[in-house]
Coordinates of C-alpha atoms in Angstrom, one line a residue:
M96 CA 84.4 135.1 66.5
L97 CA 84.8 133.1 63.4
L98 CA 81.1 132.2 63.3
D99 CA 80.3 135.9 63.7
G100 CA 82.6 137.0 61.0
R101 CA 84.8 139.1 63.3
I102 CA 88.0 137.3 61.9
N103 CA 88.4 137.8 58.2
E104 CA 90.6 135.9 55.7
F105 CA 93.0 138.8 55.5
Q106 CA 93.9 138.5 59.2
W107 CA 94.3 134.7 59.0
G108 CA 97.9 133.7 59.2
K109 CA 99.1 137.1 60.3
P110 CA 100.3 137.2 63.9
D111 CA 100.8 140.9 63.9
Q112 CA 97.1 141.6 63.2
P113 CA 95.1 140.3 66.1
P114 CA 91.3 140.8 66.0
E115 CA 89.7 143.4 68.3
G116 CA 89.5 142.1 71.8
V117 CA 92.2 139.5 71.4
S118 CA 95.6 139.9 72.9
P119 CA 98.6 139.6 70.5
A120 CA 100.0 136.7 72.6
A121 CA 96.8 134.8 72.5
W122 CA 96.4 135.4 68.8
R123 CA 99.9 134.2 68.0
E124 CA 99.3 131.0 70.0
F125 CA 96.0 130.4 68.3
L126 CA 97.6 130.8 64.8
D127 CA 100.5 128.6 65.8
V128 CA 98.2 125.7 66.9
H129 CA 96.1 126.1 63.7
S130 CA 99.0 126.8 61.3
K131 CA 98.1 123.9 59.0
V132 CA 94.4 124.7 58.7
Q133 CA 93.2 126.9 55.9
Y134 CA 90.8 129.7 56.6
R135 CA 88.0 128.2 54.5
H136 CA 88.2 124.9 56.5
M137 CA 88.0 126.9 59.7
L138 CA 84.6 128.2 58.6
N139 CA 83.1 124.8 58.2
T140 CA 80.1 125.0 60.5
T141 CA 80.2 121.3 61.6
N142 CA 83.9 121.3 62.4
L143 CA 83.8 124.7 64.1
N144 CA 80.9 123.7 66.4
K145 CA 82.8 120.5 67.4
S146 CA 85.9 122.6 68.2
I147 CA 83.9 125.1 70.2
T148 CA 82.3 122.3 72.2
N149 CA 85.6 120.6 72.8
D150 CA 87.1 123.9 74.0
Q151 CA 84.2 124.5 76.3
N152 CA 84.4 121.1 77.8
L153 CA 88.2 121.5 78.4
I154 CA 87.6 124.9 80.0
E155 CA 84.9 123.4 82.3
F156 CA 87.2 120.5 83.2
L157 CA 90.1 122.9 84.0
E158 CA 87.9 125.1 86.1
T159 CA 86.6 122.1 88.0
Y160 CA 90.1 120.7 88.4
R161 CA 91.3 124.1 89.7
D162 CA 88.5 124.3 92.3
Q163 CA 89.1 120.7 93.4
T164 CA 92.9 121.4 93.7
R165 CA 92.2 124.5 95.8
H166 CA 89.9 122.5 98.0
E167 CA 92.4 119.7 98.4
L168 CA 95.3 121.9 99.3
S169 CA 93.2 123.7 101.9
L170 CA 92.4 120.5 103.8
P171 CA 93.8 120.3 107.4
H172 CA 96.2 117.4 106.6
H173 CA 97.8 119.6 103.9
I174 CA 98.2 122.7 106.0
D175 CA 101.2 123.5 108.1
F176 CA 100.2 123.9 111.7
R177 CA 102.6 126.6 112.7
A178 CA 100.1 129.3 113.2
G179 CA 101.1 132.6 111.6
G180 CA 104.2 131.4 109.9
S181 CA 107.3 133.6 109.9
A182 CA 105.5 136.7 108.8
N183 CA 102.6 136.2 111.3
R184 CA 100.0 137.3 108.8
E185 CA 96.4 137.4 109.8
I186 CA 95.3 134.8 107.2
S187 CA 98.1 132.5 108.3
R188 CA 97.2 132.9 112.0
K189 CA 93.7 131.7 111.2
Y190 CA 94.3 129.0 108.6
G191 CA 97.9 128.0 109.1
K192 CA 100.7 128.3 106.5
P193 CA 101.0 126.1 103.4
Y194 CA 104.0 123.8 103.2
D195 CA 107.1 125.1 101.4
N196 CA 107.9 121.8 99.8
M197 CA 105.2 119.3 98.8
F198 CA 105.5 116.0 97.0
M199 CA 103.8 115.9 93.7
R200 CA 100.3 114.5 93.6
M201 CA 97.4 114.4 91.0
L202 CA 93.7 114.1 91.0
T203 CA 92.8 110.8 89.3
W204 CA 89.5 109.0 88.8
A205 CA 91.2 105.6 88.4
P206 CA 89.4 103.0 90.6
S207 CA 91.2 101.6 93.6
N208 CA 90.3 98.9 96.1
Q209 CA 89.0 101.6 98.5
E210 CA 87.0 104.1 96.4
A211 CA 86.1 105.1 92.9
G212 CA 88.6 107.9 92.6
S213 CA 90.8 110.0 94.8
W214 CA 93.9 112.2 95.1
E215 CA 96.9 110.0 94.4
V216 CA 100.6 110.3 94.8
F217 CA 102.5 109.8 91.5
I218 CA 105.9 110.4 90.0
P219 CA 106.0 111.9 86.5
G220 CA 107.8 109.9 83.8
S221 CA 109.9 113.0 83.0
T222 CA 111.3 112.9 86.6
I223 CA 112.2 109.2 86.2
K224 CA 113.8 109.8 82.8
G225 CA 115.8 112.7 84.2
A226 CA 117.1 110.6 87.1
F227 CA 118.2 107.8 84.8
R228 CA 119.8 110.2 82.4
K229 CA 121.7 112.0 85.1
R230 CA 123.0 108.7 86.5
A231 CA 124.0 107.5 83.0
S232 CA 125.8 110.7 82.3
Q233 CA 127.7 110.6 85.6
V234 CA 128.8 107.0 85.2
M235 CA 129.8 107.3 81.5
K236 CA 131.7 110.5 82.0
T237 CA 133.5 108.9 84.9
L238 CA 134.6 105.8 83.0
M239 CA 134.5 106.8 79.3
G240 CA 135.4 110.5 79.7
E241 CA 133.5 113.5 78.4
S242 CA 133.8 112.4 74.8
A243 CA 131.7 112.4 71.6
K244 CA 131.0 108.7 72.3
T245 CA 129.5 109.4 75.6
D246 CA 127.2 112.0 74.1
H247 CA 126.2 109.6 71.3
L248 CA 125.3 106.8 73.7
L249 CA 123.2 109.2 75.9
S250 CA 121.4 110.3 72.8
V251 CA 120.7 106.8 71.7
L252 CA 119.2 105.9 75.1
F253 CA 117.4 109.1 76.0
G254 CA 117.2 111.1 72.8
K255 CA 118.0 114.7 71.9
Q256 CA 116.4 117.5 70.0
G257 CA 115.0 116.0 66.8
Q258 CA 115.8 112.4 67.8
R259 CA 113.7 110.1 70.0
G260 CA 115.5 107.9 72.5
R261 CA 115.3 104.1 72.6
V262 CA 113.8 104.2 76.1
L263 CA 110.4 105.6 77.0
F264 CA 109.3 106.1 80.6
S265 CA 105.7 106.1 81.9
D266 CA 104.4 107.9 84.9
A267 CA 104.7 105.9 88.2
Y268 CA 101.4 105.3 90.0
L269 CA 100.7 103.6 93.2
V270 CA 100.0 99.9 93.0
D271 CA 96.9 100.5 95.0
P272 CA 96.1 104.1 96.0
D273 CA 95.1 103.8 99.6
D274 CA 93.7 106.6 101.8
S275 CA 95.6 109.6 100.6
R276 CA 95.5 111.3 104.0
K277 CA 97.8 108.7 105.3
S278 CA 100.4 108.9 102.5
W279 CA 101.8 112.2 103.7
C280 CA 104.4 112.9 106.4
S281 CA 105.7 116.3 107.4
M282 CA 109.1 117.5 108.6
D283 CA 110.2 120.9 109.9
G284 CA 113.3 122.3 108.4
I285 CA 114.8 124.8 110.9
R286 CA 118.0 126.8 110.4
I287 CA 119.9 127.4 113.6
D288 CA 121.9 130.6 114.2
P289 CA 125.4 129.3 114.9
R290 CA 126.2 132.2 117.2
T291 CA 123.1 132.0 119.4
G292 CA 122.0 128.4 119.0
R293 CA 118.4 129.6 118.4
P294 CA 116.2 128.8 115.4
V295 CA 116.0 131.4 112.6
E296 CA 112.3 131.7 112.2
T297 CA 112.5 133.5 108.8
A298 CA 114.6 130.6 107.5
K299 CA 112.1 127.9 108.5
H300 CA 111.4 125.5 105.6
D301 CA 108.7 122.8 105.9
Y302 CA 108.3 119.6 104.0
L303 CA 105.2 117.5 103.1
F304 CA 106.5 114.3 101.7
A305 CA 105.2 110.9 100.6
Y306 CA 106.0 108.0 102.9
G307 CA 104.3 104.8 104.1
E308 CA 104.3 101.0 104.0
N309 CA 101.9 101.0 101.0
L310 CA 103.9 103.6 99.0
K311 CA 104.8 101.2 96.2
F312 CA 104.8 102.6 92.6
L313 CA 104.6 100.8 89.3
F314 CA 105.8 102.2 86.0
K315 CA 106.9 100.9 82.6
M316 CA 110.0 101.3 80.5
D317 CA 109.5 100.7 76.8
I318 CA 112.7 100.0 74.8
Q319 CA 111.9 100.2 71.1
D320 CA 113.5 99.5 67.8
I321 CA 116.7 97.9 69.1
E322 CA 119.3 97.3 66.5
K323 CA 122.6 95.5 66.6
K324 CA 124.5 98.8 66.7
D325 CA 122.6 99.7 69.9
M326 CA 123.9 96.8 72.0
E327 CA 126.4 98.8 73.9
A328 CA 123.8 101.4 74.9
I329 CA 121.4 98.7 76.0
S330 CA 124.1 97.1 78.1
I331 CA 124.6 100.5 79.8
L332 CA 120.9 100.6 80.5
Y333 CA 121.1 97.2 82.2
H334 CA 123.8 98.6 84.4
L335 CA 121.5 101.4 85.3
L336 CA 118.7 99.0 86.1
R337 CA 121.1 97.2 88.5
D338 CA 121.9 100.6 90.1
F339 CA 118.1 101.2 90.4
R340 CA 117.5 97.9 92.1
R341 CA 120.3 98.8 94.6
G342 CA 118.7 102.1 95.4
D343 CA 121.4 104.3 93.8
I344 CA 119.1 106.4 91.5
P345 CA 117.1 108.9 93.6
F346 CA 114.1 110.8 92.4
G347 CA 113.1 114.4 93.0
G348 CA 114.6 117.1 95.0
E349 CA 116.2 117.5 98.5
K350 CA 118.3 114.3 97.9
T351 CA 121.0 115.5 100.2
N352 CA 118.4 115.8 103.0
G353 CA 117.4 112.1 102.7
F354 CA 114.5 112.4 100.3
G355 CA 114.1 110.5 97.0
W356 CA 116.2 107.4 97.7
I357 CA 114.3 104.3 96.8
E358 CA 114.8 100.6 95.9
A359 CA 113.2 98.8 93.0
D360 CA 112.3 95.4 91.8
V361 CA 111.7 94.1 88.2
V362 CA 108.1 92.8 88.2
Q363 CA 107.8 91.6 84.6
L364 CA 109.8 91.6 81.3
T365 CA 108.1 91.3 78.0
W366 CA 110.2 90.8 74.8
L367 CA 108.7 91.0 71.3
T368 CA 110.5 90.6 68.0
S369 CA 109.6 90.0 64.4
Q370 CA 112.1 87.2 64.1
S371 CA 114.4 85.1 66.2
D372 CA 117.7 86.9 65.5
Q373 CA 121.1 87.5 67.1
I374 CA 119.8 90.4 69.2
S375 CA 117.5 88.1 71.1
S376 CA 120.2 85.6 71.8
A377 CA 122.7 88.3 72.7
L378 CA 120.3 89.9 75.2
F379 CA 118.8 86.7 76.7
D380 CA 121.0 83.6 76.8
Q381 CA 119.3 80.3 76.0
T382 CA 115.9 81.9 75.6
T383 CA 113.1 80.2 73.7
L384 CA 110.7 82.5 72.0
T385 CA 107.1 81.6 71.4
P386 CA 104.7 82.9 68.7
K387 CA 102.5 85.8 69.8
G388 CA 100.4 86.7 66.8
A389 CA 102.7 88.3 64.2
W390 CA 105.5 88.5 66.7
Q391 CA 107.7 86.1 68.6
G392 CA 108.3 86.8 72.2
M393 CA 108.6 85.8 75.8
T394 CA 107.3 87.0 79.2
L395 CA 109.3 86.6 82.4
K396 CA 108.3 87.6 85.9
G397 CA 109.9 88.3 89.2
A398 CA 113.4 87.1 90.0
E399 CA 113.6 85.3 86.6
A400 CA 113.0 88.7 84.9
A401 CA 115.6 90.4 87.0
R402 CA 118.2 87.7 86.2
A403 CA 117.6 88.1 82.5
L404 CA 118.5 91.8 82.6
N405 CA 122.3 91.3 83.2
P406 CA 124.6 93.6 81.3
T407 CA 126.0 92.1 78.2
Q408 CA 129.3 93.9 78.5
P409 CA 131.3 96.0 81.0
I410 CA 131.7 99.7 80.8
A411 CA 135.4 99.9 80.1
P412 CA 137.3 102.8 81.5
A413 CA 139.0 105.1 78.9
A414 CA 142.1 105.5 81.1
K415 CA 143.7 103.9 84.1
D416 CA 143.8 107.2 86.0
Q417 CA 140.2 107.9 85.5
A418 CA 138.2 109.1 88.5
K419 CA 141.2 109.6 90.7
T420 CA 140.3 113.3 91.4
P421 CA 137.0 115.0 91.5
P422 CA 135.9 117.0 88.4
V423 CA 136.3 120.7 88.7
A424 CA 134.1 123.3 87.0
R425 CA 135.6 126.3 85.2
S426 CA 134.5 128.5 88.1
G427 CA 136.7 126.5 90.4
F428 CA 134.1 124.5 92.5
I429 CA 133.9 120.7 92.5
S430 CA 131.3 119.6 90.0
H431 CA 128.7 116.8 90.0
R432 CA 129.0 116.0 86.3
A433 CA 131.0 112.9 87.0
F434 CA 132.4 110.8 89.9
G435 CA 135.9 111.1 91.2
G436 CA 138.0 111.5 94.3
Y437 CA 136.5 109.5 97.3
C438 CA 133.0 108.2 97.0
G439 CA 131.2 105.7 99.2
V440 CA 128.6 105.0 101.9
L441 CA 128.9 105.3 105.6
H442 CA 126.6 103.2 107.8
V443 CA 126.3 105.0 111.2
E444 CA 124.8 103.9 114.5
A445 CA 123.5 106.6 116.9
E446 CA 123.1 106.1 120.6
A447 CA 121.3 108.4 122.9
L448 CA 123.4 109.4 125.9
T449 CA 120.9 111.6 127.5
P450 CA 117.1 112.1 126.7
I451 CA 116.7 113.5 123.2
N452 CA 113.8 115.9 122.4
I453 CA 112.9 116.4 118.8
R454 CA 109.2 117.1 118.7
E455 CA 106.8 115.7 116.0
S456 CA 105.9 117.8 113.0
G457 CA 102.4 119.1 112.5
A458 CA 99.8 119.3 115.2
P459 CA 100.4 117.9 118.7
S460 CA 99.3 114.3 119.3
H461 CA 97.9 115.2 122.7
T462 CA 95.9 118.3 123.8
T463 CA 94.0 118.9 127.0
M464 CA 92.0 121.9 128.1
H465 CA 93.0 123.9 131.2
A466 CA 91.4 126.9 132.9
E467 CA 94.0 129.2 131.2
G468 CA 93.8 127.5 127.8
A469 CA 94.8 124.5 125.8
I470 CA 98.0 122.6 126.9
N471 CA 99.8 120.5 124.2
G472 CA 101.7 117.3 124.6
W473 CA 104.2 116.7 121.8
D474 CA 105.3 113.2 120.8
F475 CA 108.8 112.5 119.5
F476 CA 109.4 112.9 115.7
S477 CA 108.1 110.0 113.6
F478 CA 107.1 109.3 110.0
S479 CA 103.5 110.4 110.5
P480 CA 100.9 112.7 108.8
P481 CA 100.7 116.2 110.3
D482 CA 97.0 115.6 111.3
P483 CA 96.8 113.6 114.5
D484 CA 93.6 111.9 113.4
N485 CA 95.5 110.2 110.5
R486 CA 98.4 108.9 112.6
N487 CA 98.9 105.3 113.4
V488 CA 99.1 104.0 116.9
A489 CA 102.4 102.3 116.2
K490 CA 104.8 104.9 115.0
A491 CA 108.2 104.7 113.3
Y492 CA 110.3 107.1 115.4
A493 CA 113.4 108.6 113.8
L494 CA 116.0 111.4 114.0
P495 CA 115.2 113.8 111.1
S496 CA 117.8 113.8 108.3
K497 CA 118.1 117.6 108.4
S498 CA 118.7 117.6 112.1
I499 CA 121.6 115.1 111.7
K500 CA 123.0 117.0 108.8
G501 CA 122.8 120.3 110.6
M502 CA 124.5 118.8 113.6
V503 CA 127.4 117.4 111.7
R504 CA 127.7 120.5 109.4
N505 CA 128.0 122.7 112.5
I506 CA 131.0 120.7 113.8
Y507 CA 132.5 120.6 110.3
A508 CA 132.2 124.4 110.1
I509 CA 134.2 124.7 113.3
A510 CA 136.7 122.1 112.3
S511 CA 137.3 123.7 108.9
S512 CA 137.3 127.3 110.3
S513 CA 134.5 128.3 107.9
K514 CA 134.2 131.7 109.6
V515 CA 134.0 133.9 106.5
D516 CA 130.8 133.7 104.5
S517 CA 131.0 132.4 101.0
R518 CA 130.9 135.3 98.5
D519 CA 129.9 133.5 95.3
I520 CA 130.0 130.0 93.8
S521 CA 133.7 130.4 92.9
R522 CA 134.7 131.4 96.4
L523 CA 133.1 129.0 98.8
N524 CA 134.3 128.3 102.3
P525 CA 135.0 124.7 103.1
V526 CA 131.7 123.8 104.8
D527 CA 129.6 125.3 102.0
S528 CA 131.7 123.6 99.4
L529 CA 131.0 120.2 101.0
F530 CA 127.4 120.5 102.3
G531 CA 126.0 122.9 99.7
W532 CA 125.3 126.6 99.4
V533 CA 122.6 128.9 98.1
G534 CA 123.5 132.5 97.2
K535 CA 121.7 135.4 95.6
G536 CA 121.0 135.7 91.9
P537 CA 120.9 133.1 89.1
N538 CA 123.4 130.3 88.8
N539 CA 124.6 130.9 92.3
A540 CA 123.8 127.7 94.1
L541 CA 125.5 124.4 94.6
T542 CA 124.3 121.0 95.7
G543 CA 126.2 119.4 98.5
R544 CA 128.3 116.2 98.1
T545 CA 126.8 114.4 101.0
S546 CA 123.4 112.9 101.6
F547 CA 122.1 112.1 105.1
S548 CA 119.2 109.6 105.5
F549 CA 116.8 109.6 108.4
A550 CA 118.0 107.7 111.5
T551 CA 115.3 105.1 112.4
F552 CA 115.0 103.8 115.9
N553 CA 114.6 100.1 116.7
Q554 CA 112.1 99.9 119.5
P555 CA 113.2 103.0 121.4
E556 CA 112.3 103.7 125.0
L557 CA 110.5 107.0 125.4
S558 CA 109.4 109.0 128.5
W559 CA 107.3 112.1 129.1
F560 CA 109.0 115.2 130.5
K561 CA 107.9 118.5 131.9
V562 CA 110.1 121.6 131.4
P563 CA 108.8 124.7 133.2
Y564 CA 109.7 128.0 131.6
P565 CA 111.4 130.4 131.7
Y566 CA 114.5 128.5 132.8
G567 CA 117.3 131.0 132.1
D568 CA 118.1 131.5 135.8
W569 CA 119.4 127.9 136.0
H570 CA 123.2 127.6 135.4
Y571 CA 125.6 124.7 135.3
V572 CA 128.7 126.0 137.2
N573 CA 131.5 124.0 138.8
N574 CA 129.9 120.6 137.8
A575 CA 126.6 121.4 139.5
W576 CA 123.3 123.1 138.6
K577 CA 122.6 126.3 140.5
Q578 CA 119.7 128.8 140.4
A579 CA 120.9 132.4 140.1
P580 CA 117.9 134.6 139.0
D581 CA 120.1 137.7 138.5
A582 CA 122.8 136.0 136.4
S583 CA 122.7 135.7 132.7
A584 CA 123.0 132.4 130.9
Q585 CA 126.5 131.4 130.1
K586 CA 127.4 130.9 126.4
T587 CA 130.2 128.6 125.3
L588 CA 131.5 130.1 122.0
V589 CA 134.2 128.6 119.9
D590 CA 136.4 131.2 118.1
N591 CA 133.8 133.8 119.2
T592 CA 131.5 132.5 116.4
W593 CA 129.9 129.1 117.1
R594 CA 127.9 128.4 120.2
I595 CA 128.1 124.9 121.6
F596 CA 125.9 123.5 124.3
P597 CA 128.1 121.6 126.8
H598 CA 127.2 118.0 127.8
V599 CA 125.6 118.3 131.3
P600 CA 123.2 116.2 133.4
L601 CA 119.5 117.0 133.3
A602 CA 118.7 120.2 135.2
P603 CA 116.7 119.8 138.5
I604 CA 113.9 121.9 136.9
V605 CA 113.3 119.0 134.5
K606 CA 110.7 116.5 135.7
E607 CA 110.1 113.0 134.2
L608 CA 106.4 112.0 134.1
T609 CA 104.7 108.6 133.8
G610 CA 102.5 110.0 131.0
F611 CA 101.0 113.2 129.6
E612 CA 99.9 114.7 132.9
P613 CA 99.9 118.5 132.5
E614 CA 100.0 120.5 135.7
G615 CA 99.7 124.0 134.2
P616 CA 100.3 126.1 131.1
D617 CA 103.7 127.5 132.2
A618 CA 105.6 124.5 131.0
S619 CA 106.2 122.4 127.9
Y620 CA 105.3 118.7 127.8
F621 CA 107.0 116.3 125.4
R622 CA 108.2 112.7 124.9
A623 CA 111.9 112.2 124.6
V624 CA 114.0 109.2 123.6
R625 CA 115.7 107.7 126.6
P626 CA 119.4 107.0 127.0
G627 CA 120.5 103.7 125.4
S628 CA 118.1 103.9 122.5
R629 CA 119.8 103.3 119.2
A630 CA 119.1 104.4 115.6
T631 CA 120.9 103.7 112.3
F632 CA 121.3 105.9 109.3
S633 CA 123.6 106.2 106.2
I634 CA 125.7 109.0 104.7
R635 CA 126.4 108.8 101.0
F636 CA 129.3 110.9 99.8
W637 CA 130.9 111.5 96.5
N638 CA 133.7 113.6 94.9
L639 CA 135.4 114.3 98.2
L640 CA 139.1 115.3 98.5
E641 CA 141.2 113.3 101.0
E642 CA 141.3 116.2 103.5
E643 CA 137.5 116.6 103.3
L644 CA 136.9 112.9 104.0
Q645 CA 139.4 112.9 106.9
R646 CA 137.7 115.9 108.4
L647 CA 134.2 114.5 107.8
I648 CA 135.0 111.2 109.5
W649 CA 136.3 113.0 112.6
C650 CA 133.2 115.3 112.7
I651 CA 131.0 112.1 112.7
T652 CA 132.8 109.8 115.1
L653 CA 134.7 112.4 117.2
E654 CA 136.9 110.7 119.8
E655 CA 136.6 108.6 122.9
G656 CA 134.7 110.7 125.5
L657 CA 133.3 113.2 123.0
A658 CA 129.7 113.4 121.8
H659 CA 127.3 115.4 119.7
K660 CA 124.3 117.5 120.7
I661 CA 121.0 117.4 118.9
G662 CA 117.4 118.5 119.3
S663 CA 115.7 121.0 121.7
A664 CA 116.4 121.8 125.4
R665 CA 120.1 121.2 124.9
Y666 CA 120.9 123.9 127.5
L667 CA 119.1 121.8 130.2
G668 CA 121.0 118.6 129.4
F669 CA 118.9 117.0 126.6
G670 CA 120.3 115.9 123.3
S671 CA 123.7 114.2 124.0
L672 CA 124.3 111.7 121.1
G673 CA 127.1 109.4 120.3
L674 CA 127.9 108.3 116.7
S675 CA 129.9 105.3 115.5
I676 CA 130.7 104.2 111.9
K677 CA 129.8 100.5 111.3
P678 CA 132.1 98.0 109.6
T679 CA 129.7 97.6 106.6
S680 CA 130.7 101.1 105.4
F681 CA 132.7 101.1 102.1
L682 CA 134.4 103.2 99.4
I683 CA 133.4 102.7 95.7
D684 CA 135.8 101.5 93.0
W685 CA 134.0 102.7 89.9
T686 CA 136.1 100.6 87.5
K687 CA 135.2 97.4 89.3
R688 CA 131.6 98.4 89.9
Y689 CA 130.7 98.3 86.2
G690 CA 133.3 95.6 85.3
G691 CA 130.6 93.0 84.6
T692 CA 130.7 91.0 87.8
M693 CA 127.7 90.4 90.0
D694 CA 129.5 90.3 93.3
D695 CA 130.4 93.3 95.5
D696 CA 134.1 93.3 95.0
W697 CA 133.8 97.0 94.0
Q698 CA 133.1 97.8 97.6
T699 CA 136.4 98.6 99.3
P700 CA 136.1 98.1 103.1
F701 CA 136.3 101.3 105.1
A702 CA 138.7 101.4 108.0
V703 CA 137.8 104.3 110.2
S704 CA 141.1 104.4 112.0
D705 CA 142.9 105.1 108.8
W706 CA 141.0 108.3 108.3
V707 CA 141.1 109.9 111.8
T708 CA 143.7 112.7 111.3
P709 CA 143.4 115.6 113.8
K710 CA 146.1 117.6 111.9
V711 CA 143.5 118.6 109.3
L712 CA 141.2 120.1 112.0
S713 CA 141.0 123.7 113.0
N714 CA 140.0 124.6 116.6
Y715 CA 140.9 121.1 117.6
A716 CA 141.7 121.8 121.2
A717 CA 138.5 123.9 121.6
L718 CA 136.3 121.1 120.1
R719 CA 137.8 118.5 122.5
K720 CA 136.9 120.7 125.4
V721 CA 133.4 121.7 124.5
L722 CA 132.3 118.3 123.2
N723 CA 133.5 116.4 126.3
A724 CA 130.7 114.2 127.5
E725 CA 132.2 112.8 130.7
Q726 CA 129.6 114.6 132.7
V727 CA 126.8 112.4 131.2

């Protein structure tokens, strides 16, 4: 339009006078980008043609990128295999439903060992910076208080509006981008109706996440222009790096559901300075710098680099009573802005008491054709891609984190008598306050104060089972299974609100198989983890009140002779699970943790017996009755 004379000098620089055919918003954006360019310079033919060519190339690139993105997201291994989805739309019935949550990926043309360019998993630098800043803010507010000094040190490290921070974070890319189809795992998130014990299909939430042995990222942190006055801030950064290496700085979303928790190693440290000064000697004891052009510097690698990044000073608490109680927001809920109350990590061992059935996510691993149609055979849940063609023969089997969390949450809801729904963020019932809550409208959601990891099995024993359906005419009455076609299934309800499946032996209708041997389409075929198989997982918790921790411990360990229920086919006797807290569990002493020592004296041993207090439990007698596992 400039070349054709359809934009005159009178219009230039006036956002309220867009040329004909140009929207006001586009015109304002165009003028804002070219605010420092005079009109006569815009008419320079050479410069204008270059700009037009660059814009055309960018448009072509974006269109190509968009097409490739659409193609990538439509591939089978990126599509949810639940045909129809919750709305059962025609297009979903034909093509499947896209995942609700997907790990970030990008299209890159960087060469790898396998191919010239491919889709690659990556973590944006802004995500890494945000995670470090959040951790720094929580730790500093815990020990130093919510003061001007805390805000100043955060600004020095991470910057603020109009001020660049000392630390710059790059994007994190895979060390070697392998076959992208094998980098993805899927998990079904299913909400269970507490009254019926059935899945709520409209509340189904699916996850496509990055996982694998070769999922190792590499990124850089550049710390620039360090001055003597910045030494306290740099020491805090070293404390954060120690936390990062311990796996205490998670990335991304769904952290309370076991995602985003990683461990890190320092690969290389490069230090450059214009002169050998006090800063170098303060940061790195007894370090000899060598000339590097106009600079002096050093390069350390591996363990030597990690040892060099020791904090130069502790983070001293502002008061002795700091972090004794959880921080509370003005609206009345317990906040995440700092650490307080009871914080720690529980290491838990799970043992299958009866066969457990949690089917794999994605497409079934086994399918055979029958005269009446296809019959599917479902393997147990594992860290595997949703497409069977991309799954490894040796699988890492596990109990999904959301399944464990939902199981414990349900018992906690009963034990805390959380019968009344939460009305808003300032009026949460006990279970929503601890495990998290999402309401309606803006600023009406709260992250939970617990994080459950996946429970990985160590060489579990699995078997195939056949369960014919329907099976509602089978009932467990007077310690025995009986078939009564005209009787309705009995429901065990606690306080007329929560349905609990009693612990019973496997029903006679269940048949154990030697392999996937389908006999007809009127049954489900699946692999289940056999009794005696053990898995381990961890539960991180923070900002808990004493009563909350007491109740949580009981809801995990229960009592002698009691057990949990998890997975599918619980009515028929599947899913009995025992949990025990291991001696390696601990509480965190925040003052000692950042006191400058390298040992683990900040980990206070956790004695389970000191925290089992039935007096804080509601519906205690009913829970002891319905969770009794003597029958199995």
